[in-house]
Amino acid sequence: MALRLVQVNFKARDDAALGRFWAEALGWSVSSEGPGVTNLEPEGFAWPDPDAFYVDLVTVPDPETVQYRVHLDLATTSAAHQAELVTRLKELGATPADVGQGEVPWTVLADPEGNVFCVLEPREIYRDTGPIAAVVVDCADPRAMARFWDEALDWTLHAVTDDHARLRSAKDVGPYLEFLRTPGVQTVGNRIHLDLLPCPVEGQKAEVARLRALGATAADVGQGDVPWVVLADPEGNEFCVLGRG
């Protein structure tokens, strides 16, 4: 069996409106599996193609009560591309954001619902990731997070230091998953979380048990009776192990 990171999930006030922003930002197609849920897919791929990465947006009550420990970094191919992308994103409704970054070569923006993200300067390491360079998680201990997620996922650990860790799909496709040491990080609910898919999906129960043995804990975010299982990693970041349905 294997467990792979297949998508990020945004809590939203308006999934359709926020979905339109991110679809335009990424150049992806839009679909919906039901009221209150918007699905984004790269052009030419269909869920759950193992060579693709996806975004889901779900309308929930009071999304402002949760925090911003997880964000997206967007890739660019040149300085001109970075400038053009920032301009286009602002036209779509993004606004400049100050998270204490100071003078840096990347641009920090917030989407129309306030989710912070970065438009990176060109970096060789992200040349083949597609529009999403990385899913970045603020944490207290990147080494500990790398140990957990390296065991949890069928991914490859590329780098780990006291300040930063980086993993990517074993196929070297799609974005990286990165952990960034951030002082004073709080253990609270996130507006963006990770969704994991067992392969085969019938292995959900066994994978949940394996994750619990690695240090994951059960999490209640008001999900009720659903086909997925909500867990939290060792620093309290919620994630879902998807099932059939």
Short mmCIF file of C-alpha atoms in Angstrom, two decimals:
data_model
loop_
_atom_site.label_atom_id
_atom_site.label_comp_id
_atom_site.label_asym_id
_atom_site.label_seq_id
_atom_site.Cartn_x
_atom_site.Cartn_y
_atom_site.Cartn_z
CA MET A 1 0.00 0.00 0.00
CA ALA A 2 1.00 3.64 -0.42
CA LEU A 3 -0.23 7.01 0.76
CA ARG A 4 0.21 10.09 -1.38
CA LEU A 5 -0.52 13.77 -1.04
CA VAL A 6 -3.09 14.51 -3.75
CA GLN A 7 -4.43 17.97 -2.97
CA VAL A 8 -4.71 20.95 -0.68
CA ASN A 9 -8.11 21.88 0.70
CA PHE A 10 -9.14 25.49 1.40
CA LYS A 11 -11.81 26.42 3.94
CA ALA A 12 -13.77 29.22 2.28
CA ARG A 13 -16.61 31.65 2.85
CA ASP A 14 -17.58 31.24 -0.82
CA ASP A 15 -16.02 28.19 -2.50
CA ALA A 16 -17.22 29.13 -5.98
CA ALA A 17 -15.81 32.68 -5.91
CA LEU A 18 -12.52 31.64 -4.34
CA GLY A 19 -12.36 28.72 -6.76
CA ARG A 20 -12.67 31.10 -9.71
CA PHE A 21 -9.77 33.16 -8.40
CA TRP A 22 -7.48 30.16 -7.97
CA ALA A 23 -8.53 28.59 -11.27
CA GLU A 24 -7.55 31.81 -13.06
CA ALA A 25 -4.36 32.11 -11.00
CA LEU A 26 -3.21 28.58 -11.80
CA GLY A 27 -4.72 28.20 -15.28
CA TRP A 28 -6.69 25.14 -14.14
CA SER A 29 -10.18 23.86 -14.89
CA VAL A 30 -13.11 24.02 -12.47
CA SER A 31 -15.65 21.38 -11.52
CA SER A 32 -17.89 20.64 -8.54
CA GLU A 33 -18.83 17.43 -6.76
CA GLY A 34 -21.75 19.09 -4.99
CA PRO A 35 -23.05 22.28 -3.33
CA GLY A 36 -20.39 24.06 -1.32
CA VAL A 37 -17.47 22.27 -2.96
CA THR A 38 -15.32 23.48 -5.87
CA ASN A 39 -12.63 21.27 -7.42
CA LEU A 40 -9.66 22.52 -9.44
CA GLU A 41 -7.69 20.28 -11.79
CA PRO A 42 -4.70 20.92 -14.08
CA GLU A 43 -5.69 20.91 -17.73
CA GLY A 44 -5.43 17.45 -19.24
CA PHE A 45 -5.72 15.57 -15.95
CA ALA A 46 -8.64 13.99 -14.15
CA TRP A 47 -8.91 12.93 -10.53
CA PRO A 48 -7.13 10.92 -9.19
CA ASP A 49 -4.33 10.79 -11.78
CA PRO A 50 -1.14 10.04 -9.78
CA ASP A 51 0.90 12.45 -11.90
CA ALA A 52 -1.28 15.45 -10.98
CA PHE A 53 -1.96 17.61 -7.93
CA TYR A 54 -5.33 19.17 -7.16
CA VAL A 55 -7.03 21.91 -5.11
CA ASP A 56 -10.40 21.64 -3.36
CA LEU A 57 -12.31 24.55 -1.85
CA VAL A 58 -15.09 23.91 0.65
CA THR A 59 -17.50 26.43 2.16
CA VAL A 60 -17.44 26.26 5.97
CA PRO A 61 -18.86 28.45 8.75
CA ASP A 62 -16.53 31.08 10.20
CA PRO A 63 -13.32 30.31 8.27
CA GLU A 64 -11.77 33.42 9.85
CA THR A 65 -11.52 31.63 13.20
CA VAL A 66 -8.65 29.50 11.91
CA GLN A 67 -5.03 30.32 11.14
CA TYR A 68 -2.62 30.57 8.22
CA ARG A 69 0.07 28.00 9.04
CA VAL A 70 -0.09 26.53 5.51
CA HIS A 71 0.40 28.52 2.32
CA LEU A 72 1.18 28.05 -1.36
CA ASP A 73 4.31 29.23 -3.17
CA LEU A 74 3.76 29.90 -6.88
CA ALA A 75 6.55 29.26 -9.39
CA THR A 76 7.76 31.64 -12.10
CA THR A 77 10.19 31.17 -14.97
CA SER A 78 11.73 34.65 -15.24
CA ALA A 79 11.72 38.08 -13.62
CA ALA A 80 9.31 39.25 -16.31
CA HIS A 81 7.00 36.29 -15.65
CA GLN A 82 7.04 37.05 -11.91
CA ALA A 83 6.11 40.69 -12.51
CA GLU A 84 3.40 39.76 -15.02
CA LEU A 85 1.93 37.15 -12.68
CA VAL A 86 1.83 39.54 -9.72
CA THR A 87 0.07 42.14 -11.86
CA ARG A 88 -2.46 39.59 -13.15
CA LEU A 89 -3.17 38.25 -9.66
CA LYS A 90 -3.84 41.75 -8.38
CA GLU A 91 -6.26 42.30 -11.26
CA LEU A 92 -8.03 39.10 -10.20
CA GLY A 93 -8.45 40.41 -6.65
CA ALA A 94 -5.23 39.59 -4.77
CA THR A 95 -3.81 42.23 -2.45
CA PRO A 96 -0.29 42.87 -1.09
CA ALA A 97 0.35 41.24 2.30
CA ASP A 98 2.91 42.04 4.98
CA VAL A 99 3.88 39.03 7.11
CA GLY A 100 7.11 40.61 8.27
CA GLN A 101 9.03 39.41 5.21
CA GLY A 102 11.09 42.59 4.81
CA GLU A 103 13.18 42.97 1.66
CA VAL A 104 12.91 39.65 -0.18
CA PRO A 105 12.96 38.65 -3.87
CA TRP A 106 9.51 37.06 -3.70
CA THR A 107 6.15 38.84 -3.51
CA VAL A 108 3.67 38.12 -0.72
CA LEU A 109 -0.01 38.45 -1.61
CA ALA A 110 -3.37 37.49 -0.12
CA ASP A 111 -6.20 35.97 -2.11
CA PRO A 112 -9.72 37.53 -1.97
CA GLU A 113 -10.46 35.71 1.31
CA GLY A 114 -7.18 36.66 2.95
CA ASN A 115 -5.20 33.46 2.42
CA VAL A 116 -1.55 34.48 2.15
CA PHE A 117 0.61 33.07 -0.65
CA CYS A 118 3.95 33.87 -2.29
CA VAL A 119 4.90 34.49 -5.90
CA LEU A 120 8.50 33.33 -6.02
CA GLU A 121 11.34 34.70 -8.06
CA PRO A 122 12.63 32.15 -10.64
CA ARG A 123 14.31 29.20 -8.95
CA GLU A 124 15.85 26.28 -10.80
CA ILE A 125 14.54 23.74 -8.29
CA TYR A 126 10.93 24.63 -9.20
CA ARG A 127 11.37 24.65 -12.99
CA ASP A 128 9.16 21.57 -13.52
CA THR A 129 6.62 21.73 -10.68
CA GLY A 130 3.84 23.44 -12.58
CA PRO A 131 2.27 26.65 -11.25
CA ILE A 132 2.42 25.53 -7.59
CA ALA A 133 6.07 25.34 -6.54
CA ALA A 134 5.45 24.20 -2.98
CA VAL A 135 2.95 23.72 -0.22
CA VAL A 136 4.65 25.32 2.78
CA VAL A 137 3.85 24.51 6.42
CA ASP A 138 5.07 26.75 9.24
CA CYS A 139 6.33 24.64 12.13
CA ALA A 140 8.46 24.62 15.27
CA ASP A 141 10.70 21.67 14.34
CA PRO A 142 11.30 20.92 10.64
CA ARG A 143 13.42 17.86 11.46
CA ALA A 144 10.64 16.24 13.49
CA MET A 145 8.05 17.10 10.86
CA ALA A 146 10.28 15.65 8.15
CA ARG A 147 10.61 12.40 10.10
CA PHE A 148 6.84 12.06 10.41
CA TRP A 149 5.92 13.03 6.85
CA ASP A 150 8.76 11.06 5.29
CA GLU A 151 7.35 7.94 6.98
CA ALA A 152 3.75 8.93 6.28
CA LEU A 153 3.98 9.51 2.53
CA ASP A 154 5.22 7.58 -0.47
CA TRP A 155 7.41 10.61 -1.19
CA THR A 156 11.15 11.36 -1.23
CA LEU A 157 12.90 13.50 1.39
CA HIS A 158 15.17 15.88 -0.54
CA ALA A 159 16.60 18.11 2.19
CA VAL A 160 16.36 18.67 5.92
CA THR A 161 18.01 21.19 8.28
CA ASP A 162 17.07 22.79 11.58
CA ASP A 163 15.24 25.51 9.63
CA HIS A 164 13.75 23.81 6.58
CA ALA A 165 12.73 20.44 5.17
CA ARG A 166 11.61 19.52 1.65
CA LEU A 167 9.84 16.44 0.23
CA ARG A 168 8.48 15.63 -3.22
CA SER A 169 6.63 12.86 -4.99
CA ALA A 170 8.82 9.84 -5.72
CA LYS A 171 7.96 10.43 -9.40
CA ASP A 172 9.41 13.96 -9.20
CA VAL A 173 6.16 15.50 -10.38
CA GLY A 174 4.08 18.32 -8.92
CA PRO A 175 4.87 20.65 -6.04
CA TYR A 176 7.18 20.11 -3.09
CA LEU A 177 5.94 19.78 0.49
CA GLU A 178 8.08 22.03 2.67
CA PHE A 179 8.35 22.70 6.40
CA LEU A 180 9.68 26.07 7.53
CA ARG A 181 10.76 26.80 11.08
CA THR A 182 8.65 29.68 12.36
CA PRO A 183 9.03 31.01 15.93
CA GLY A 184 5.87 31.22 18.03
CA VAL A 185 3.79 28.98 15.80
CA GLN A 186 0.38 28.17 17.33
CA THR A 187 -1.37 24.79 17.41
CA VAL A 188 -4.77 25.80 16.02
CA GLY A 189 -6.94 24.88 13.07
CA ASN A 190 -5.71 25.77 9.59
CA ARG A 191 -7.60 27.35 6.70
CA ILE A 192 -5.61 25.14 4.32
CA HIS A 193 -4.97 21.46 4.98
CA LEU A 194 -3.55 18.43 3.16
CA ASP A 195 -5.61 15.56 1.73
CA LEU A 196 -3.96 12.14 1.42
CA LEU A 197 -5.17 9.27 -0.75
CA PRO A 198 -4.44 5.60 0.04
CA CYS A 199 -3.59 3.38 -2.91
CA PRO A 200 -5.67 1.32 -3.07
CA VAL A 201 -8.38 3.41 -1.43
CA GLU A 202 -9.60 0.30 0.41
CA GLY A 203 -6.43 0.55 2.48
CA GLN A 204 -7.72 3.61 4.33
CA LYS A 205 -8.22 1.85 7.67
CA ALA A 206 -4.75 0.30 7.63
CA GLU A 207 -3.13 3.59 6.63
CA VAL A 208 -4.92 5.45 9.42
CA ALA A 209 -3.65 2.88 11.92
CA ARG A 210 -0.11 3.25 10.52
CA LEU A 211 -0.28 7.03 10.81
CA ARG A 212 -1.52 6.80 14.40
CA ALA A 213 1.47 4.58 15.18
CA LEU A 214 3.76 7.24 13.70
CA GLY A 215 2.35 9.89 16.03
CA ALA A 216 -0.77 11.25 14.30
CA THR A 217 -3.80 11.86 16.49
CA ALA A 218 -7.54 11.89 15.82
CA ALA A 219 -8.97 15.36 15.12
CA ASP A 220 -12.54 16.62 15.31
CA VAL A 221 -13.25 19.61 13.08
CA GLY A 222 -16.99 19.03 13.06
CA GLN A 223 -16.77 16.66 10.11
CA GLY A 224 -19.55 14.33 11.31
CA ASP A 225 -20.16 11.08 9.43
CA VAL A 226 -17.94 11.31 6.34
CA PRO A 227 -15.93 8.82 4.26
CA TRP A 228 -12.62 10.49 5.11
CA VAL A 229 -10.71 10.38 8.40
CA VAL A 230 -9.39 13.60 9.97
CA LEU A 231 -6.06 13.36 11.78
CA ALA A 232 -3.47 15.82 13.07
CA ASP A 233 0.28 15.57 12.63
CA PRO A 234 2.66 15.87 15.63
CA GLU A 235 2.43 19.68 15.57
CA GLY A 236 -1.36 19.72 15.38
CA ASN A 237 -1.86 20.37 11.64
CA GLU A 238 -5.05 18.67 10.51
CA PHE A 239 -5.05 16.50 7.40
CA CYS A 240 -7.50 14.06 5.86
CA VAL A 241 -7.06 10.47 4.76
CA LEU A 242 -9.57 10.06 1.97
CA GLY A 243 -11.83 7.08 1.46
CA ARG A 244 -14.26 5.91 -1.19
CA GLY A 245 -17.28 8.11 -1.69
#
